[in-house]
Structure formats: C-alpha cells, structure tokens
Short mmCIF file of C-alpha atoms and ligand atoms in Angstrom, two decimals:
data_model
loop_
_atom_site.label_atom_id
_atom_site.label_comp_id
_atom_site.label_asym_id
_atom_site.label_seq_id
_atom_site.Cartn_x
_atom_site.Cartn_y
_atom_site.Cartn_z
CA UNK A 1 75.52 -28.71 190.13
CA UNK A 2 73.64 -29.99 187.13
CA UNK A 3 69.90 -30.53 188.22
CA UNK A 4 67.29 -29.08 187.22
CA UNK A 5 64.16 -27.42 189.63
CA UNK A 6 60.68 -28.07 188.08
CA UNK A 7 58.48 -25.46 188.97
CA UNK A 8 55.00 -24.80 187.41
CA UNK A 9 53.93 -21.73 188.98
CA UNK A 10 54.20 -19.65 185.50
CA UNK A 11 52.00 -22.67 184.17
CA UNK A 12 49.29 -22.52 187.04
CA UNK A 13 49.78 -18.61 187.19
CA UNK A 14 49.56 -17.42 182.82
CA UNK A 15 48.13 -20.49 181.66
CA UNK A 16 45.91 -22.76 182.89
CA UNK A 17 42.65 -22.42 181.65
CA UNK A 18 40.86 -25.39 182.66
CA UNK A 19 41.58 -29.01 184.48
CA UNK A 20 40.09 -31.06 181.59
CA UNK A 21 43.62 -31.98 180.70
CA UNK A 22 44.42 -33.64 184.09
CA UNK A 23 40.86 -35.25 185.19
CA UNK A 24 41.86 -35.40 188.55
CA UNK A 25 39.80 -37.98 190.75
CA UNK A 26 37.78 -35.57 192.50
CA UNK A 27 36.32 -34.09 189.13
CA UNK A 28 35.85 -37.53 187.67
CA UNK A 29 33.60 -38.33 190.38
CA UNK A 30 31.98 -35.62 190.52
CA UNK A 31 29.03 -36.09 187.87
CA UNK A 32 26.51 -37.90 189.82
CA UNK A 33 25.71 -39.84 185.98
CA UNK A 34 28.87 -40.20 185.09
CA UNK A 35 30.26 -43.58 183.89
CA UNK A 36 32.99 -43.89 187.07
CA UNK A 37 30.27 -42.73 189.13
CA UNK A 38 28.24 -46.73 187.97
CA UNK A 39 31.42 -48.71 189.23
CA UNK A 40 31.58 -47.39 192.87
CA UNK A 41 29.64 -49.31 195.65
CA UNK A 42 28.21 -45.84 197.25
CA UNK A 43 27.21 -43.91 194.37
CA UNK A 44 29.04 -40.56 196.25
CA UNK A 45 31.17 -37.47 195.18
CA UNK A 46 34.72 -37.90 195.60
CA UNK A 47 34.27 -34.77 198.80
CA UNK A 48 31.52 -37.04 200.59
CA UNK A 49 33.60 -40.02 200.23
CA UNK A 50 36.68 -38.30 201.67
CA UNK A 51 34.77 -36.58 204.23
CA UNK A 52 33.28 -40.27 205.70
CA UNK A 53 36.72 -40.78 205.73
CA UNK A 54 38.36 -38.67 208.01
CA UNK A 55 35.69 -38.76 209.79
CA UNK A 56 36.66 -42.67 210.85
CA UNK A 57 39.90 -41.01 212.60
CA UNK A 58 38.62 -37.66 214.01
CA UNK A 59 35.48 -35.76 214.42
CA UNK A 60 34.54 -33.84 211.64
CA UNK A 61 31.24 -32.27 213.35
CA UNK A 62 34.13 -30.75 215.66
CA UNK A 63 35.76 -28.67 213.37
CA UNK A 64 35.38 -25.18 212.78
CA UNK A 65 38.44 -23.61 210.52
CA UNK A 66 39.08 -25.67 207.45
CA UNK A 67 41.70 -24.60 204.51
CA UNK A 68 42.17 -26.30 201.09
CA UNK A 69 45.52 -25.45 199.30
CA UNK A 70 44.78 -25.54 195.94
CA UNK A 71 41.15 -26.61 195.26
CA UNK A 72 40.70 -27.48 191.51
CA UNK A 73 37.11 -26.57 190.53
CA UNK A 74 36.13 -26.24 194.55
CA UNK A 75 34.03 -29.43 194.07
CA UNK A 76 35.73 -31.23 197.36
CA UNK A 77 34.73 -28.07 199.33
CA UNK A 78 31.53 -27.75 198.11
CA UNK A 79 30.64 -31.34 199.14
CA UNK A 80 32.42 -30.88 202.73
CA UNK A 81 29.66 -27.62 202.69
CA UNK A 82 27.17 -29.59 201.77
CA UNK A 83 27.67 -32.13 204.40
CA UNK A 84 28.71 -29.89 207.77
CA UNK A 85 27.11 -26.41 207.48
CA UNK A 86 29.08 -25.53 210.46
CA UNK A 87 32.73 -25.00 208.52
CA UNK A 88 34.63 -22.10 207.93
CA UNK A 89 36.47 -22.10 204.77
CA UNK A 90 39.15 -20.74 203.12
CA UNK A 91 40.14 -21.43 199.45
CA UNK A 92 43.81 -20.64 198.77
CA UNK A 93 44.99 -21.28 195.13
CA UNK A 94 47.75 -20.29 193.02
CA UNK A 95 46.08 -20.04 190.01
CA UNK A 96 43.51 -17.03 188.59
CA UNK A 97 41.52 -19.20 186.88
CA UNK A 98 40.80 -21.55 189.48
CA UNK A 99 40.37 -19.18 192.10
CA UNK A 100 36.89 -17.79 189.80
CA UNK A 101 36.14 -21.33 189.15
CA UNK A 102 36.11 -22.04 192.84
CA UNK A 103 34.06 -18.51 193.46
CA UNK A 104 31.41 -19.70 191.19
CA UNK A 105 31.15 -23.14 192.46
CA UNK A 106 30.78 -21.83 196.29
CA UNK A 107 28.81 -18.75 195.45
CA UNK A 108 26.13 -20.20 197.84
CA UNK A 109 28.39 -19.90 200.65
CA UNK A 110 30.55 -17.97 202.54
CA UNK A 111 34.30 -18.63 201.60
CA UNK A 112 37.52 -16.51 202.22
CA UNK A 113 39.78 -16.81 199.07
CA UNK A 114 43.48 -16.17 198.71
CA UNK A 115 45.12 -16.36 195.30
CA UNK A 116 48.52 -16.81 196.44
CA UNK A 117 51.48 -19.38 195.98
CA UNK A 118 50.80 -21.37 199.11
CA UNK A 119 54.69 -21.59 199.65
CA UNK A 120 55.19 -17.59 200.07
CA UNK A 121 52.23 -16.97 202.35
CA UNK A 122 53.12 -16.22 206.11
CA UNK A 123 53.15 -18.42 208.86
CA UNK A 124 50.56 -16.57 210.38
CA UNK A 125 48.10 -16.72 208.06
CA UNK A 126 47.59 -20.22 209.43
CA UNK A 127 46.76 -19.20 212.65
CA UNK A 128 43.51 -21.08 214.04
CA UNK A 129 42.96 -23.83 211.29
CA UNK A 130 41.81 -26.84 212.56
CA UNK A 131 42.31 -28.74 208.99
CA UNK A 132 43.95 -28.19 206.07
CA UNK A 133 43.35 -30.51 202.57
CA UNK A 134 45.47 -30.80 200.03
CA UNK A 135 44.45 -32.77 196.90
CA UNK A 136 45.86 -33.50 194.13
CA UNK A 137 48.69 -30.61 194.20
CA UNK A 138 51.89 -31.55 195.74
CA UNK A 139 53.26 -33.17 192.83
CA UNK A 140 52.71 -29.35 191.20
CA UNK A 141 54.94 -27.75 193.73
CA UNK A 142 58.65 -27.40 193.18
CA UNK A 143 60.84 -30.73 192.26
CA UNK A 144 64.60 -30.71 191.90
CA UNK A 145 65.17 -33.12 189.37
CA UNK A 146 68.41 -35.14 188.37
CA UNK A 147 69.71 -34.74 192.12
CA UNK A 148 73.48 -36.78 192.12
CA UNK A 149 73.60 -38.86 194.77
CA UNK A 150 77.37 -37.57 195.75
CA UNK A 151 75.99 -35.16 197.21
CA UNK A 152 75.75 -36.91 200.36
CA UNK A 153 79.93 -37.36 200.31
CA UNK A 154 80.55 -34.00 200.54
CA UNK A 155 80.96 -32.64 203.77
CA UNK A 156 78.16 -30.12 204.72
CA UNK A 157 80.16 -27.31 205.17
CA UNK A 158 81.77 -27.52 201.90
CA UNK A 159 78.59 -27.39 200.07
CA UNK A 160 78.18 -24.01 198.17
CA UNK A 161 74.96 -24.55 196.25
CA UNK A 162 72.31 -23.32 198.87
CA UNK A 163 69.57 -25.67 197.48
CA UNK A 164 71.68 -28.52 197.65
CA UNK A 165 72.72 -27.51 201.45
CA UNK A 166 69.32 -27.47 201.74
CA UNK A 167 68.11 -30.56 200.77
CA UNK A 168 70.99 -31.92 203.16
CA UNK A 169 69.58 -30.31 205.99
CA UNK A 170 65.92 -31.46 205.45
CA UNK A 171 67.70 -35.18 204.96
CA UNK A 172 69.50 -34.81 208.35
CA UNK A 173 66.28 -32.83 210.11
CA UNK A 174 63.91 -36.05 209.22
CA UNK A 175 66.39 -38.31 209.06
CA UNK A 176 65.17 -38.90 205.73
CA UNK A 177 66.22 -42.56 203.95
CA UNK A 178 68.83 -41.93 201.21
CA UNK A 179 68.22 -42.13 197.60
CA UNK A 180 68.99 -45.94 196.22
CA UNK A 181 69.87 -44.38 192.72
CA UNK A 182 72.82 -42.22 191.88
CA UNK A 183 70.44 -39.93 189.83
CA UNK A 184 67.50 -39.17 192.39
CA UNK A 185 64.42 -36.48 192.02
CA UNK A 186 63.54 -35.11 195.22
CA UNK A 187 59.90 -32.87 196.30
CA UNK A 188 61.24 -30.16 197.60
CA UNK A 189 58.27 -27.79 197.68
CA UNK A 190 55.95 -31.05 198.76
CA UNK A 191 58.17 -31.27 201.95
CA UNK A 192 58.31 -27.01 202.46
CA UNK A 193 54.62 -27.12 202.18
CA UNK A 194 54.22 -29.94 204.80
CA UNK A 195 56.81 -28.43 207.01
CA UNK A 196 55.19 -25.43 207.19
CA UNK A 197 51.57 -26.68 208.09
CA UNK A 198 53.43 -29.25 211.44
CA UNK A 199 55.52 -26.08 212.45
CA UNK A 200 52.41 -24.09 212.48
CA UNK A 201 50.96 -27.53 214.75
CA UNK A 202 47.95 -27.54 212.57
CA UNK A 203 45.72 -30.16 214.68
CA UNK A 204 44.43 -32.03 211.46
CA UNK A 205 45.79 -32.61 207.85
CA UNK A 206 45.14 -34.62 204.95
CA UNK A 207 47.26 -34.83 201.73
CA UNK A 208 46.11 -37.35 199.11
CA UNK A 209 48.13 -37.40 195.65
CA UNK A 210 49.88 -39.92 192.83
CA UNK A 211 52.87 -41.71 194.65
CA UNK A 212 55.94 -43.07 193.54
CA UNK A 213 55.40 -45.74 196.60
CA UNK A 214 52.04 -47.13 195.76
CA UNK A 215 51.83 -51.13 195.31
CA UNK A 216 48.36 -52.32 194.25
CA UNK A 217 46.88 -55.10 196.73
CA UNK A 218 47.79 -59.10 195.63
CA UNK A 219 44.81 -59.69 193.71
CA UNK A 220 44.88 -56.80 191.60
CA UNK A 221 48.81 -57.30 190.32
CA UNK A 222 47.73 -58.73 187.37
CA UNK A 223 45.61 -55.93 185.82
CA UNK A 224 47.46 -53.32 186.96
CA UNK A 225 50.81 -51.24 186.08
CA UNK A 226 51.89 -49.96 189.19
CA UNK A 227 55.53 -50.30 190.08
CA UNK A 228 56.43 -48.66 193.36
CA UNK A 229 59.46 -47.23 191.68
CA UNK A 230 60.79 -44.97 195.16
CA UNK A 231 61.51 -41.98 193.19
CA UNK A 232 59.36 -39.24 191.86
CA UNK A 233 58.28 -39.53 188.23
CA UNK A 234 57.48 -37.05 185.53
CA UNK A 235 54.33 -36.80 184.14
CA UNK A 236 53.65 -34.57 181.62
CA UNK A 237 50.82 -32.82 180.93
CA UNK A 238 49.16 -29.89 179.04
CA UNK A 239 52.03 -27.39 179.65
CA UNK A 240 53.65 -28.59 182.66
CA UNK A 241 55.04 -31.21 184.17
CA UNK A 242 54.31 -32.61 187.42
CA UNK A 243 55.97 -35.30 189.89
CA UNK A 244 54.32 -38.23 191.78
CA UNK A 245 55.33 -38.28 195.68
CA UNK A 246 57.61 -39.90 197.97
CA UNK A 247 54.91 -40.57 200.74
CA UNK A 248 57.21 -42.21 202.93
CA UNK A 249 59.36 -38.68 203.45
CA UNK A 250 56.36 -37.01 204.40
CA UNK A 251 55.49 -39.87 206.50
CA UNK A 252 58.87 -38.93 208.60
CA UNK A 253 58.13 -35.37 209.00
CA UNK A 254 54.92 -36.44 210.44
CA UNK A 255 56.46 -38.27 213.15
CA UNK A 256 59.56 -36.07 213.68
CA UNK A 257 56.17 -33.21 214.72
CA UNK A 258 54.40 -35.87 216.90
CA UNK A 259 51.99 -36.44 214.83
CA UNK A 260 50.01 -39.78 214.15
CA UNK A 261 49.97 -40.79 210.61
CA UNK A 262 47.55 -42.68 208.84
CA UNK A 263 48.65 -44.16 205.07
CA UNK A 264 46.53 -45.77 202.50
CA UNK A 265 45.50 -45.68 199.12
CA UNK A 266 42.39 -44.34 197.58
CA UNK A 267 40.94 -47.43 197.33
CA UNK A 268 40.49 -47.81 200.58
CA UNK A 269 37.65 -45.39 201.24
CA UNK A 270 36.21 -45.11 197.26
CA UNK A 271 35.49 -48.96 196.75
CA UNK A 272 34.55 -49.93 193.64
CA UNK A 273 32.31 -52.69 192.56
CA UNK A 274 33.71 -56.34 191.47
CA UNK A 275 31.92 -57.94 188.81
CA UNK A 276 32.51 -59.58 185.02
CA UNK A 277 32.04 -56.37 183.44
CA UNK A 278 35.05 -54.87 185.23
CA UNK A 279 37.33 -58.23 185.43
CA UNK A 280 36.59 -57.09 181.51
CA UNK A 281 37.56 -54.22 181.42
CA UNK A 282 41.15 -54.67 183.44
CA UNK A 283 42.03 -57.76 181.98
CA UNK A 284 41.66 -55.92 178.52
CA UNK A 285 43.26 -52.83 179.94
CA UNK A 286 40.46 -50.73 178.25
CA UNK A 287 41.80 -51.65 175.38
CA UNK A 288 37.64 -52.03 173.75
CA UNK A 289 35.89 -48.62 174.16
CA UNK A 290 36.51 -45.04 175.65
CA UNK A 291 34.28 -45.69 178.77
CA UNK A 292 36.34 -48.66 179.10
CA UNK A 293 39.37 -46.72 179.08
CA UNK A 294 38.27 -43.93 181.73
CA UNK A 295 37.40 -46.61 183.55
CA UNK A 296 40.52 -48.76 183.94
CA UNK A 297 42.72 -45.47 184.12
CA UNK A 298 40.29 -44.76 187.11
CA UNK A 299 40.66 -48.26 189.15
CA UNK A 300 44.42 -47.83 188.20
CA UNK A 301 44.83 -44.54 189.59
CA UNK A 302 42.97 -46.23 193.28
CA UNK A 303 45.86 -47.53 193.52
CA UNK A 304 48.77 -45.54 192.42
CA UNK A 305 47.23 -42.29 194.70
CA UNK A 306 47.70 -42.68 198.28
CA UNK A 307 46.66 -40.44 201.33
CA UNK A 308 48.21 -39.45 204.48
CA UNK A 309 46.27 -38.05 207.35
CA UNK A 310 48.21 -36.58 210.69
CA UNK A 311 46.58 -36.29 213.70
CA UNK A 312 47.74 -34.27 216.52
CA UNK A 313 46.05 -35.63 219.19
CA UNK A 314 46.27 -39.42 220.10
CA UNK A 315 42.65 -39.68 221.14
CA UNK A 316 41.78 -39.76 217.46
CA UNK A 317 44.83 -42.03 216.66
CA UNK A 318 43.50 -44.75 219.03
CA UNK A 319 40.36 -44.72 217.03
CA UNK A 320 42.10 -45.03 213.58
CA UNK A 321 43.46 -48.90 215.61
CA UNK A 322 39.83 -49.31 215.91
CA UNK A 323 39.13 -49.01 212.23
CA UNK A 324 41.60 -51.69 211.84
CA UNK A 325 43.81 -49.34 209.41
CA UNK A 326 47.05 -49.69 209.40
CA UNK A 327 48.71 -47.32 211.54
CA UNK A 328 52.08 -45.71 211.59
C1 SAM B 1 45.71 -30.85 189.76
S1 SAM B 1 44.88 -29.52 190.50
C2 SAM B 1 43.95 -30.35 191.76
C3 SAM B 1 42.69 -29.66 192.08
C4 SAM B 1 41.79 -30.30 193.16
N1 SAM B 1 42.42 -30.33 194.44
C5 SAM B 1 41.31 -31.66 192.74
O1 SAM B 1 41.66 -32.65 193.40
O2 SAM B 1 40.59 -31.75 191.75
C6 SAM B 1 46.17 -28.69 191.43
C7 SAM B 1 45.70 -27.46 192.18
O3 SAM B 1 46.77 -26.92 192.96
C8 SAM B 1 46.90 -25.54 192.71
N2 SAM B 1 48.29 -25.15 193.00
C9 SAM B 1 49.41 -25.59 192.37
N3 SAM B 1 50.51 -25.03 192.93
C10 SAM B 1 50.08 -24.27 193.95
C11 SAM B 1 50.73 -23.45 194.93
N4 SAM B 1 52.07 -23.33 194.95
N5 SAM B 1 49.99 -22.80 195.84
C12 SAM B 1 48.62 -22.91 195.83
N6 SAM B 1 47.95 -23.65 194.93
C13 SAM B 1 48.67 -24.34 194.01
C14 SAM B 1 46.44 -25.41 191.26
O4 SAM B 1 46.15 -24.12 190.85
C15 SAM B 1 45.23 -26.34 191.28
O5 SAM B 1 44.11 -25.72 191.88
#
C-alpha cells in the first residue's frame, strides 16, 4: 500500500523550541495589549473565553480533575487557574520544551506533569478526570496520508496491511461516512486519541482545532477563504507538518459512546467587533500593514477552527438547547 503516515513526534520530541512559528489562537490572545486583543468585544484571554464557554453547557464550579493534552505555553490552564481555584490539574505534553514552558508558566500552582506521547499512556492513567482539553493538537497526531479509496472493495479478511485493516474497522465501528475522493487522508491518531478518552467514559471533553469542515457564516463569504474541503489538509510549518480535522468523524464517535455533542466554530464564543476599520481590513485581505495581516489571518482562522464538546450526562445537554446552540 502506497500511503504515507505523518507523524511529528520526532519534531515535537528533538526539535521544537518554541510556538512562535505556529501562533496558535490561544497565544495570540494572550497579551492583554496585543493588537487581536483591540478587535474582540470582551477584551479576555483566549482560557477565560473558553472557560465562559463550557461553562454555558456544564458546570465548571463542579469540577474537580481537569487534564490538558498538550498545552502549548500552559496559558489556557493558567487562565482556567485563575478563574476556579478549586481544579486539579494535570499537564500532559509530548514535547520537553513545552513541558518547562508550561512549569514556568504554572509555577504558582500546583500541577502534575507528564511528558509523554498522549497516545502510549495507559488507560488508567485517566482514571477520575472529570475534563480533559485538547487545543490546538490533534491535527499533530498521526495522519495516514494518500489513503486509496479501494480499499473499501477489498474484503476485510483479505486485507494484510494491519493499518489499513485498521482504519476499516474504525470505519465499520462508527459507521464512519466514506471518503468522496479516490485519494483520501484520514486522522488516525485524532480518532485513537478520542477513542481512548469515551472508552475511559470521561464525563466532559472539549477538542477545539483547524477543520477541514468549517464554512464561514453568509455574511462573511466574501472576505474569507474557507472552503470546507472534507478531507484533511497539509499545512506545513517550521519542521513538521500538520493536518486540519474531519470534525464530523469525531462527531460519530461521540454519539456511538452516548455522548451529547456540541459543534461550533470559534467564533461563536470569541466575538469580535464589526466596524469600518475591520470591513477594511477583510475586504483588503491585510493586504496594507502587518497588524492588518495578523489581524485578518485571526478573524479567518474564527472560522476555519471549530470545537466539539461531549457531554456525558443529558442534564447538561438540555441546557446547551437552552443556549440556543445547535445541538447534535
Ligand atoms: C500547536 S501546539 C498547541 C498548544 C496549545 N494547546 C495552544 O492552543 O496554544 C500542540 C501541542 O500538542 C503537543 N503534542 C503534540 N503531539 C502530542 C502527543 N502525541 N501527546 C501529547 N502532546 C502532544 C505539543 O507538544 C504542543 O504542546
């Protein structure tokens, strides 16, 4: 079988020595002068913005044992702190250099750290979490790329290539949509990670990253260049390569685990300001000035990362109907 498996553990693992390459949302929001910082309606840190969020669908003040897989800087923690003394964290991360990053950040508080690739840890290392974050990350885990579709003509049993039999098995297990293209990338590790955290009935989760799904609402079509292409794209950065998502396969594992799953965009809980100034700046694409640029990239990217939260219990999924957001 010719495809190819993009990992970037070595990357995250030998490499990495800072995010600056990849601004990820969270860090761009997180100085408080900042120029993306001026375009929001509540002046807030990407962590106190998500935190109001989930909030809408389930009580935060409730829980106890939180876990973020793969915490950047450990800004989004840090705000969650910051917010509800009450947590207990744990910071597992793959990389070396993010794992000190994230001591320094929280060295006011008490943390458990792991530096481990979240995809080899034991099961029972999740024992007792009541939420688990993951930001920003999945499209760094495992993707096999250049999948042929005719793989789905061979019967099952014929199939010698374990990783092909299985990707088969995870189609037929979440009765997964085929690919529409003969040539298909598939998130392997994204969907291993996610399997792992409903098998281990982990009450609350939230996983926000760049989709392949995303369409930005009616009125912003013009300014924007978001396609919702339906299969995971390469981007390449600094010495890796990473994959947007296909949100609506994680959607179905949700619901194959009982779970009720929220979907949106970023937008929807880091609103941004309308005015001339940025009608400017997206009808011009940025085109006129760096701060221009950061910023259209920024209102861009609202729209192209989406969230999913799962909720176990269907108290907290009635109230999610009461927000008025669409449920699935
Ligand atoms: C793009 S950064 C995002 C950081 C942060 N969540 C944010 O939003 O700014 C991806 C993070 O995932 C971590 N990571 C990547 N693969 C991982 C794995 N297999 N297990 C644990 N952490 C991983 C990286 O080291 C890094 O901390």
């Amino acid at each position: 079988m010719d495809y190819e498996l993009n990992t970037t553990n070595k990357y995250h693992k030998e490499y990495l020595n800072t995010l600056g390459w990849e601004l990820t949302i969270c860090n761009s929001l997180y100085d408080d002068k900042g120029a993306i910082r001026k375009i929001l309606i509540e002046n807030e840190s990407f962590g106190r913005l998500l935190y109001k969020h989930l909030n809408r669908f389930f009580p935060m003040d409730k829980i106890k044992k939180v876990l973020e897989i793969g915490g950047g800087y450990g800004y989004l923690m840090k705000d969650f702190l910051d917010t509800n003394s009450a947590l207990i964290p744990t910071m597992i991360d793959i990389s070396p250099y993010l794992i000190k990053k994230q001591q320094e950040t929280l060295k006011n508080y008490k943390v458990t750290f792991i530096e481990d690739d979240f995809l080899l840890v034991d099961d029972t290392m999740l024992a007792g979490y009541d939420l688990v974050i993951m930001n920003e990350n999945l499209g760094d885990f495992p993707t096999v790329v250049d999948l042929k579709r005719e793989i789905f003509n061979i019967p099952k049993e014929a199939i010698t290539d374990p990783l092909v039999k299985k990707i088969r098995n995870f189609f037929e297990k979440y009765s997964l949509a085929l690919p529409e293209r003969d040539i298909f990338n598939f998130n392997l590790g994204a969907i291993e990670a996610l399997e792992k955290l409903c098998r281990n009935t982990i009450p609350y989760i939230y996983i926000g990253e760049h989709s392949c799904e995303a369409q930005p609402p009616l009125q912003l079509r013009p300014f924007l260049n978001i396609l919702p292409v339906g299969n995971p794209e390469r981007i390449s950065l600094m010495g890796h390569d990473e994959y947007t998502i296909k949100f609506s396969y994680l959607e179905d594992m949700g619901k194959f685990f009982g779970y009720n799953v929220i979907r949106g965009v970023f937008g929807d809980f880091i609103p941004f300001r309308w005015d001339k100034k940025i009608e400017y700046i997206l009808a011009t694409k940025g085109r006129y000035g760096d701060e221009d640029e950061m910023i259209y990239h920024f209102v861009e990217d609202l729209y192209k990362y989406e969230f999913l939260i799962f909720l176990k219990s269907d108290k907290e999924a009635h109230n999610s109907k009461i927000n008025g957001l669409k449920e699935y």
